[in-house]
Amino acid sequence: MSRIRRPPSFAARLAVLHAAVALAAVIPLSSVVAQETSPAAGRYDILIRHGRVFDGTGDPWLYEDIGIQGDRIVAVGDLHDATAATVIDATGLYVSPGFIDTHSHAAPALATPGLSQGRPLLAEGVTTLIGNPDGGGPIDLGKQRTALEKDGLGPNVGLMIGHGSVRNAVMGMADRKATPTELDSMRAIVRRGMEQGAFGLSSGLFYTPGSFAPTEEVVELAKVVRPFGGLYSSHIRDESDYDVGVVAAVDEVIRIAREAGIPGVVTHIKVLGPHVWGYSAAIVERIDRARQEGIEVWADQYPYDASSTGLAAALVPAWARAGGRDAFMKRLADSTQLAKIKAGMVANLDRRGGADRLQIARYRPDTTLEGRTLDQIARARNAGAIQTALDMIRKGDASVVSFNMNDADVRRFMKQPWTFTCSDGTLVPFGQGVPHPRSYGTFPRKIRKYALEDGVITLPFAIHSMTGLPAAVFRIEDRGIIRPGAFADVVVFDLAKLNDPATYLKPHQLAQGMVDVLVNGGFAIRDGRFTSELHGRVLHR
Ligand SMILES: [Zn+2]
């Protein structure tokens, strides 16, 4: 008989019971009995021994053994008498819940044959990600779920319903208020998304067509999410001083959370560009004050001082992009409008810190430009930066890495107890383009650089910000935590080897240091090597 120091909580027992009841529907009773009795007999499918365990609550590590049966953790404590089909000796290693990425662009790639394993994500220890950020993604989440499940999945995927996609489906790229009928149609799509399991409403009010929506529209749609227990996560209207300014844009998230009565997340929180560096102090103050008032406001963040977006989105004024690419091309052909567009681009390039701070990530019309800065390309052409950018955009949009943040702001945001971790990354075919390294290195980088090397945050704080905290905020049941009854999304890592070799010029490098990665009790990485197994699921809120 094994000694379990920490008895499972009532909720955990219930969870096990629920799991057993769910199993009973498909499996003969005898196997259910076996499922329930074997942990008590001290025999598990997988036993992780002698590890230093972070349970995901923010507590410092402690030595515990973990017994896993099927897809769940069933015992945590001193299990030295127990046996298991597979025993992981975690002596000298750290164990924690698998990492949760709350803002990921990887969902479309994960639904693509050949990419569904998501190796770069697993190598970082990511076992769950939330897709459809920034107001994007499909509006038929049922169809998306089917596509994601078709070839299996490496990590788990949760979905948001995107405001921009909903608006586009009802109103196209129209730059105006919605009519009451249009608003009703949008409400119906959001409701359907929530019924299909979305974790909440995402928005990208900086991007078209989200930027055309007044705050009141977003409040109305956020209200739809409330009875489902969902949240609101927003790429805010302005992260710089493009129009309303970054502080007012954070206020907008607070207002939407207050009026809709749901949690609000300022996603990939930042202050973009030298004009607004230092504004992190005012933003922290406002979020703290809102929380004191009882409004649930949060932020997530990636640990880099560069962001990534489209070249056009970074430089071309929003009014000039209204109506989509064709409308934009028409405006470019009109000399009066072109002059106005160029003037706006000059101001926006200044906001971004200049042409040497924009590095081309992906440019299909000419891949030789990838990895080079706009400044380098312009010099080689003997042309101005604005003219060069326009010439490039005319042939097809480029994605850019934009060096626009100040590390003091990055650190101030990171230290807040209401900030969790996201990558804003995507899943790129290995070797394609020169994408932002956040797609490969976010999670180990935050631990290595900001916790271990620079001491900006503690190790337990860092782990909590990528496990228990995001699971709690997104109401992801039974994940992000090590306790009996929780799903067995578990990572075992070598802290000394944890590393993010991906750089801005050589991003295609997998993270290092993960020894074992378990998703729903199955091995995605075993002893430092990828398995070919796919244990991920599409999660339902
Ligand atoms: Zn975004």
XYZ file of C-alpha atoms and ligand atoms in Angstrom:
542
model
C 0.000 0.000 0.000
C 1.432 3.321 -0.969
C 1.450 6.223 1.431
C -0.111 9.287 -0.083
C 0.781 12.314 1.979
C -1.654 14.636 0.355
C -5.128 13.121 0.093
C -6.985 14.019 -3.072
C -9.392 16.907 -2.572
C -13.100 16.321 -2.779
C -13.119 18.009 -6.186
C -10.339 15.717 -7.340
C -12.204 12.627 -6.113
C -15.251 13.884 -7.926
C -13.173 14.366 -11.064
C -11.945 10.785 -10.869
C -15.498 9.640 -10.291
C -16.721 11.660 -13.271
C -13.965 10.169 -15.395
C -15.017 6.707 -14.269
C -18.655 7.420 -15.026
C -17.730 8.766 -18.449
C -15.654 5.658 -19.098
C -18.461 3.401 -17.952
C -20.489 4.543 -20.919
C -18.050 2.971 -23.345
C -16.091 0.359 -21.378
C -17.390 -2.756 -19.609
C -17.693 -2.371 -15.843
C -14.832 -4.716 -15.037
C -12.247 -2.421 -16.638
C -13.662 0.555 -14.756
C -13.157 -1.327 -11.520
C -9.577 -2.064 -12.559
C -9.125 1.606 -13.405
C -10.201 2.569 -9.908
C -8.513 -0.109 -7.850
C -5.083 -0.222 -9.442
C -3.871 3.157 -8.111
C -4.890 2.135 -4.599
C -2.852 -1.025 -5.084
C 0.112 1.211 -5.899
C 0.391 0.268 -9.530
C 0.246 2.946 -12.182
C 0.708 3.297 -15.907
C 3.412 5.892 -15.332
C 5.269 6.812 -12.180
C 7.473 9.904 -11.987
C 9.884 9.528 -9.089
C 12.242 11.746 -7.110
C 11.475 14.918 -9.094
C 11.414 18.437 -7.703
C 7.782 19.207 -8.301
C 6.249 22.608 -9.006
C 2.538 21.984 -8.608
C 1.573 25.064 -10.662
C 0.148 27.083 -7.744
C 3.216 29.287 -7.451
C 4.590 27.343 -4.491
C 8.311 26.520 -4.470
C 9.158 22.982 -5.588
C 9.022 19.987 -3.288
C 9.963 16.349 -3.681
C 6.976 14.279 -4.674
C 6.253 11.230 -6.752
C 3.458 11.312 -9.284
C 1.300 8.339 -10.241
C -0.522 8.490 -13.571
C -3.309 6.209 -14.685
C -4.799 6.656 -18.154
C -5.032 10.358 -18.901
C -5.107 11.523 -15.279
C -2.787 12.059 -12.354
C -4.169 9.778 -9.645
C -1.645 10.065 -6.836
C 0.873 12.655 -5.659
C 3.142 12.122 -2.685
C 5.599 9.564 -1.425
C 4.927 6.602 -3.698
C 8.146 4.691 -3.088
C 6.309 1.375 -2.682
C 4.413 1.808 -5.930
C 5.134 0.142 -9.243
C 4.282 1.177 -12.786
C 4.517 0.013 -16.361
C 6.798 3.000 -17.023
C 8.925 4.609 -14.352
C 10.565 7.978 -14.951
C 13.478 8.612 -12.647
C 13.422 12.396 -12.307
C 16.361 12.593 -9.916
C 17.984 16.001 -10.423
C 15.157 17.117 -12.703
C 12.175 19.425 -12.255
C 8.558 18.484 -12.839
C 5.686 20.843 -13.505
C 2.322 20.988 -15.228
C 2.693 21.341 -19.006
C 2.904 24.957 -20.173
C -0.152 26.809 -21.449
C 0.182 29.334 -24.287
C -2.778 31.714 -24.079
C -2.205 33.494 -27.399
C -1.098 31.272 -30.256
C -1.386 31.486 -34.024
C -0.491 27.798 -34.407
C -4.013 26.383 -34.811
C -4.199 26.584 -38.642
C -0.815 24.823 -38.986
C -1.801 22.164 -36.439
C -4.751 21.345 -38.718
C -2.326 20.851 -41.623
C -1.120 17.327 -42.449
C 2.529 16.933 -41.498
C 2.461 19.739 -38.936
C -0.138 18.448 -36.463
C 2.465 17.185 -34.014
C 3.695 20.736 -33.350
C 7.247 19.754 -32.445
C 8.543 23.299 -31.774
C 5.739 23.736 -29.222
C 6.322 20.397 -27.499
C 10.059 21.125 -27.320
C 9.187 24.207 -25.271
C 7.003 22.144 -22.949
C 3.746 23.591 -24.306
C 0.946 21.054 -23.791
C -2.024 23.396 -24.304
C -2.483 26.461 -26.484
C -5.366 28.818 -27.119
C -6.045 29.586 -30.778
C -7.963 32.228 -32.762
C -6.407 35.283 -31.068
C -6.531 38.935 -32.177
C -10.159 38.625 -33.305
C -9.199 36.131 -36.027
C -9.776 32.504 -36.904
C -12.791 30.773 -38.433
C -16.304 31.457 -37.144
C -17.399 27.834 -37.462
C -15.549 26.327 -34.527
C -17.197 22.947 -35.057
C -15.593 22.689 -38.466
C -12.287 23.914 -37.077
C -12.436 21.288 -34.339
C -13.009 18.550 -36.906
C -10.064 19.793 -38.983
C -7.816 19.893 -35.905
C -8.811 16.404 -34.791
C -8.563 14.824 -38.242
C -4.851 13.976 -38.187
C -4.449 14.040 -34.421
C -2.726 16.715 -32.374
C 0.538 17.015 -30.463
C -0.623 19.561 -27.870
C -4.158 20.341 -26.664
C -5.914 23.217 -28.369
C -8.561 25.532 -26.922
C -10.348 28.019 -29.174
C -11.628 31.571 -29.014
C -14.323 33.099 -31.186
C -12.801 36.079 -33.006
C -14.622 39.418 -33.125
C -12.938 40.538 -36.361
C -13.972 37.344 -38.161
C -17.515 37.651 -36.824
C -17.750 41.272 -37.975
C -16.263 40.413 -41.360
C -18.809 37.616 -41.857
C -21.711 40.002 -41.196
C -20.475 43.389 -42.440
C -17.421 42.690 -44.582
C -14.769 45.412 -44.330
C -17.290 48.219 -43.848
C -15.948 51.139 -41.804
C -19.140 52.013 -39.927
C -21.336 51.180 -36.957
C -23.367 47.997 -37.082
C -27.132 48.241 -37.527
C -29.277 46.553 -34.849
C -29.918 43.656 -37.246
C -26.200 43.251 -37.958
C -25.460 43.327 -34.245
C -28.011 40.567 -33.707
C -26.370 38.466 -36.422
C -22.987 38.976 -34.766
C -24.427 38.016 -31.370
C -25.786 34.802 -32.870
C -22.379 33.830 -34.297
C -20.611 34.545 -31.010
C -23.246 32.512 -29.109
C -22.786 29.609 -31.497
C -19.016 29.786 -31.008
C -19.466 29.617 -27.247
C -21.863 26.678 -27.620
C -19.173 24.997 -29.695
C -16.783 25.250 -26.765
C -14.941 28.566 -27.129
C -13.142 29.910 -24.069
C -14.232 33.446 -24.874
C -14.226 36.321 -27.322
C -10.955 37.564 -28.813
C -10.573 40.900 -30.530
C -7.970 42.721 -32.594
C -9.159 46.323 -32.444
C -5.880 47.534 -33.973
C -6.528 45.492 -37.102
C -9.194 45.946 -39.731
C -12.096 45.242 -39.514
C -11.948 45.201 -35.679
C -10.706 48.798 -35.707
C -14.002 49.889 -37.309
C -16.006 48.697 -34.299
C -16.942 51.163 -31.566
C -16.445 49.997 -27.973
C -20.226 49.578 -27.498
C -20.318 46.850 -30.177
C -17.602 44.858 -28.445
C -19.381 45.262 -25.088
C -22.574 43.869 -26.605
C -20.745 40.834 -28.001
C -18.788 40.328 -24.782
C -22.114 40.170 -22.909
C -23.047 37.130 -25.001
C -20.000 35.332 -23.601
C -20.934 35.938 -19.971
C -23.497 33.157 -19.311
C -20.980 30.659 -20.704
C -18.283 31.684 -18.229
C -16.020 32.934 -21.036
C -13.556 35.823 -21.032
C -12.512 38.653 -23.324
C -8.952 38.833 -24.680
C -7.913 41.791 -26.788
C -5.094 42.938 -28.992
C -5.855 46.482 -27.948
C -6.832 49.323 -30.267
C -3.498 51.057 -29.909
C -0.274 49.762 -28.345
C 1.535 52.996 -29.171
C 0.294 56.496 -29.999
C -1.277 55.712 -33.366
C -4.663 57.219 -32.439
C -6.335 56.803 -29.031
C -3.010 55.923 -27.377
C -1.986 52.849 -25.429
C -3.321 53.958 -22.022
C -6.810 54.690 -23.380
C -6.700 51.377 -25.231
C -6.064 49.528 -21.952
C -8.913 51.542 -20.411
C -11.129 50.199 -23.194
C -10.412 46.597 -22.119
C -11.237 47.556 -18.525
C -14.484 49.196 -19.653
C -15.524 46.172 -21.721
C -14.755 43.823 -18.797
C -16.718 46.055 -16.436
C -19.781 46.541 -18.647
C -19.963 42.950 -19.864
C -19.198 41.517 -16.427
C -16.486 39.125 -17.646
C -12.705 38.875 -17.183
C -10.676 41.004 -19.603
C -7.182 40.176 -20.844
C -4.800 42.751 -22.358
C -3.075 40.276 -24.619
C 0.649 40.458 -25.430
C 0.828 43.555 -23.242
C 3.429 46.065 -24.370
C 4.142 49.745 -24.941
C 5.207 49.972 -28.556
C 7.739 52.548 -29.679
C 9.986 55.210 -28.095
C 7.076 57.688 -27.921
C 5.361 55.601 -25.227
C 8.280 53.922 -23.461
C 7.756 54.194 -19.718
C 3.961 54.179 -19.993
C 3.978 50.704 -18.434
C 3.874 52.403 -15.013
C 0.597 54.188 -15.782
C -0.896 51.011 -17.249
C 0.048 48.876 -14.230
C -1.550 51.491 -12.001
C -4.780 51.442 -13.986
C -5.046 47.650 -14.022
C -4.321 47.542 -10.276
C -7.004 50.145 -9.648
C -9.553 48.271 -11.784
C -8.818 45.091 -9.857
C -9.283 46.928 -6.570
C -12.709 47.952 -7.871
C -13.499 44.293 -8.470
C -13.019 44.139 -12.225
C -11.140 41.028 -13.273
C -8.396 42.350 -15.559
C -5.370 40.340 -16.662
C -2.543 40.469 -19.160
C -0.410 37.964 -20.999
C 3.024 38.668 -22.430
C 5.875 37.201 -24.459
C 9.399 37.724 -23.121
C 10.991 39.628 -26.030
C 11.611 43.259 -26.885
C 10.484 42.863 -30.496
C 6.990 42.215 -31.795
C 5.864 40.885 -35.158
C 3.108 41.914 -37.517
C 2.459 42.715 -41.182
C 4.535 45.416 -42.884
C 1.335 47.133 -44.032
C -0.275 46.923 -40.583
C 2.874 48.389 -39.029
C 3.261 51.295 -41.435
C 0.166 52.017 -43.532
C -2.514 54.099 -41.750
C -5.669 52.095 -40.954
C -7.958 54.404 -42.973
C -5.917 53.628 -46.091
C -6.388 49.880 -45.583
C -10.161 50.145 -45.019
C -12.126 48.021 -47.463
C -9.332 45.518 -48.018
C -6.422 45.210 -50.406
C -8.239 46.272 -53.596
C -9.483 49.480 -51.991
C -5.965 50.139 -50.706
C -4.474 49.652 -54.189
C -7.010 52.142 -55.610
C -5.985 54.745 -53.047
C -2.325 54.206 -53.921
C -3.129 55.009 -57.557
C -4.634 58.393 -56.571
C -1.851 60.966 -56.165
C -3.618 63.044 -53.482
C -4.381 59.975 -51.397
C -0.885 58.584 -51.999
C 0.677 61.736 -50.532
C -1.498 61.376 -47.414
C -0.640 57.685 -47.114
C 3.080 58.432 -47.357
C 2.841 61.123 -44.685
C 1.095 58.645 -42.404
C 3.765 56.045 -43.109
C 6.554 58.483 -42.196
C 4.911 59.046 -38.799
C 4.339 55.315 -38.272
C 7.931 54.436 -39.185
C 9.043 56.972 -36.581
C 6.740 55.288 -34.000
C 8.388 51.962 -34.808
C 11.824 53.488 -34.171
C 13.066 53.720 -37.791
C 13.776 51.472 -40.774
C 16.679 49.667 -39.100
C 14.237 48.365 -36.469
C 12.001 46.531 -38.952
C 13.319 43.143 -40.069
C 11.556 41.235 -42.840
C 10.353 37.868 -41.539
C 8.495 36.394 -44.494
C 8.142 37.829 -47.988
C 6.888 35.429 -50.616
C 7.525 37.673 -53.672
C 11.268 37.714 -52.860
C 12.518 35.403 -50.129
C 16.075 36.797 -50.430
C 14.833 39.844 -48.506
C 13.902 37.717 -45.467
C 16.088 38.422 -42.450
C 17.148 41.839 -43.775
C 16.040 45.146 -42.324
C 13.947 47.647 -44.260
C 16.905 50.022 -43.928
C 19.306 47.524 -45.550
C 16.896 46.823 -48.396
C 16.288 50.541 -49.039
C 20.030 51.301 -49.072
C 20.713 48.475 -51.512
C 18.036 49.916 -53.799
C 19.192 53.482 -53.364
C 15.646 54.370 -52.399
C 13.898 55.795 -49.363
C 12.477 53.486 -46.704
C 8.860 54.523 -47.345
C 9.179 54.052 -51.109
C 10.826 50.657 -50.551
C 8.089 49.559 -48.154
C 5.391 50.658 -50.603
C 7.074 48.860 -53.513
C 7.238 45.698 -51.427
C 3.623 45.933 -50.196
C 2.406 46.444 -53.777
C 3.781 42.996 -54.684
C 2.384 41.291 -51.593
C 2.457 41.943 -47.880
C 5.500 41.023 -45.824
C 5.561 40.025 -42.200
C 8.075 41.893 -40.076
C 9.843 41.597 -36.762
C 9.629 45.039 -35.184
C 12.168 46.029 -32.522
C 10.084 48.530 -30.618
C 10.049 47.683 -26.915
C 12.072 48.829 -23.955
C 13.258 46.075 -21.621
C 12.321 48.111 -18.516
C 8.672 48.045 -19.644
C 8.879 44.327 -20.497
C 10.173 43.649 -16.971
C 7.631 45.851 -15.219
C 4.741 44.042 -16.931
C 6.289 40.628 -16.310
C 6.526 41.160 -12.542
C 2.802 41.755 -12.084
C 0.881 38.958 -10.374
C -1.843 39.302 -13.029
C 0.488 38.679 -15.997
C 0.726 35.209 -17.502
C 2.683 33.882 -20.473
C 1.881 33.686 -24.165
C 3.979 33.323 -27.301
C 1.906 35.101 -29.982
C 3.880 32.622 -32.073
C 2.897 30.476 -34.969
C 3.897 27.056 -36.173
C 6.052 27.575 -39.231
C 7.307 24.795 -41.438
C 10.885 24.246 -40.297
C 13.309 26.559 -42.081
C 10.683 28.736 -43.794
C 11.279 32.495 -43.609
C 12.961 34.268 -40.707
C 10.086 34.409 -38.200
C 10.107 35.883 -34.718
C 11.984 33.487 -32.380
C 9.016 33.533 -29.966
C 7.571 30.664 -32.021
C 10.413 28.485 -30.731
C 11.708 29.905 -27.482
C 9.123 31.791 -25.410
C 8.731 29.468 -22.424
C 12.341 28.409 -21.788
C 13.465 31.996 -22.446
C 11.220 33.427 -19.749
C 12.574 30.890 -17.250
C 16.223 31.053 -18.316
C 16.690 34.767 -18.894
C 14.121 36.499 -16.710
C 14.004 34.087 -13.738
C 17.425 32.405 -13.551
C 19.836 34.911 -15.110
C 18.325 38.341 -14.487
C 16.224 37.533 -11.412
C 13.338 39.717 -12.574
C 10.893 37.065 -11.349
C 11.376 33.934 -9.261
C 11.322 30.454 -10.733
C 8.036 29.445 -9.025
C 6.485 32.745 -10.213
C 7.603 32.039 -13.791
C 6.224 28.483 -13.709
C 2.940 29.675 -12.176
C 2.611 32.288 -14.959
C 2.619 29.492 -17.570
C 0.616 26.806 -15.725
C -1.809 27.321 -12.834
C -2.490 31.006 -13.482
C -3.562 30.829 -17.137
C -5.544 27.641 -16.422
C -7.419 29.479 -13.674
C -8.058 32.604 -15.751
C -9.266 30.684 -18.819
C -11.197 28.271 -16.571
C -9.413 25.328 -18.177
C -10.631 22.548 -15.956
C -8.162 20.147 -14.322
C -5.086 21.423 -16.145
C -2.153 23.637 -15.225
C -1.859 21.872 -11.901
C -0.292 18.742 -10.422
C -2.815 17.074 -8.137
C -4.811 13.862 -8.075
C -7.672 14.118 -10.540
C -5.949 16.570 -12.877
C -5.149 15.629 -16.461
C -1.655 14.267 -16.862
C -0.188 17.163 -18.857
C 3.239 17.032 -17.237
C 6.733 18.180 -18.183
C 9.992 16.875 -16.759
C 12.925 19.151 -17.528
C 16.592 19.697 -16.883
C 16.781 23.243 -15.568
C 20.511 23.534 -16.279
C 19.938 22.644 -19.937
C 16.761 24.668 -20.445
C 17.546 26.973 -23.353
C 16.101 28.894 -26.285
C 18.737 28.954 -29.028
C 16.320 30.595 -31.490
C 17.546 34.108 -32.341
C 16.159 36.900 -34.520
C 18.463 35.933 -37.381
C 18.458 32.148 -36.818
C 15.026 31.426 -35.372
C 14.552 27.876 -36.643
C 16.019 26.165 -33.593
C 14.090 23.979 -31.199
C 14.096 24.757 -27.505
C 16.244 22.516 -25.314
C 15.956 20.937 -21.899
C 12.658 19.021 -21.988
C 13.308 15.418 -20.960
C 9.745 14.103 -20.858
C 6.578 15.779 -22.060
C 3.270 14.100 -21.282
C 0.007 15.180 -22.896
C -3.124 13.548 -21.453
C -0.959 10.820 -19.941
C 0.795 9.940 -23.215
C 4.403 10.625 -24.154
C 5.006 13.417 -26.675
C 8.685 13.508 -25.698
C 10.305 10.565 -23.946
C 13.844 10.778 -22.639
C 14.616 13.829 -24.768
C 13.249 12.357 -28.023
C 9.970 13.034 -29.807
C 7.664 10.073 -29.948
C 5.334 9.785 -32.927
C 2.281 9.657 -30.677
C -0.422 12.327 -30.811
C -2.222 12.706 -27.481
C -3.564 16.257 -27.816
C -7.273 17.083 -27.799
C -9.434 20.007 -28.733
C -10.594 21.328 -25.379
C -14.138 22.395 -24.690
C -14.633 25.208 -22.211
Zn -1.894 40.382 -31.609
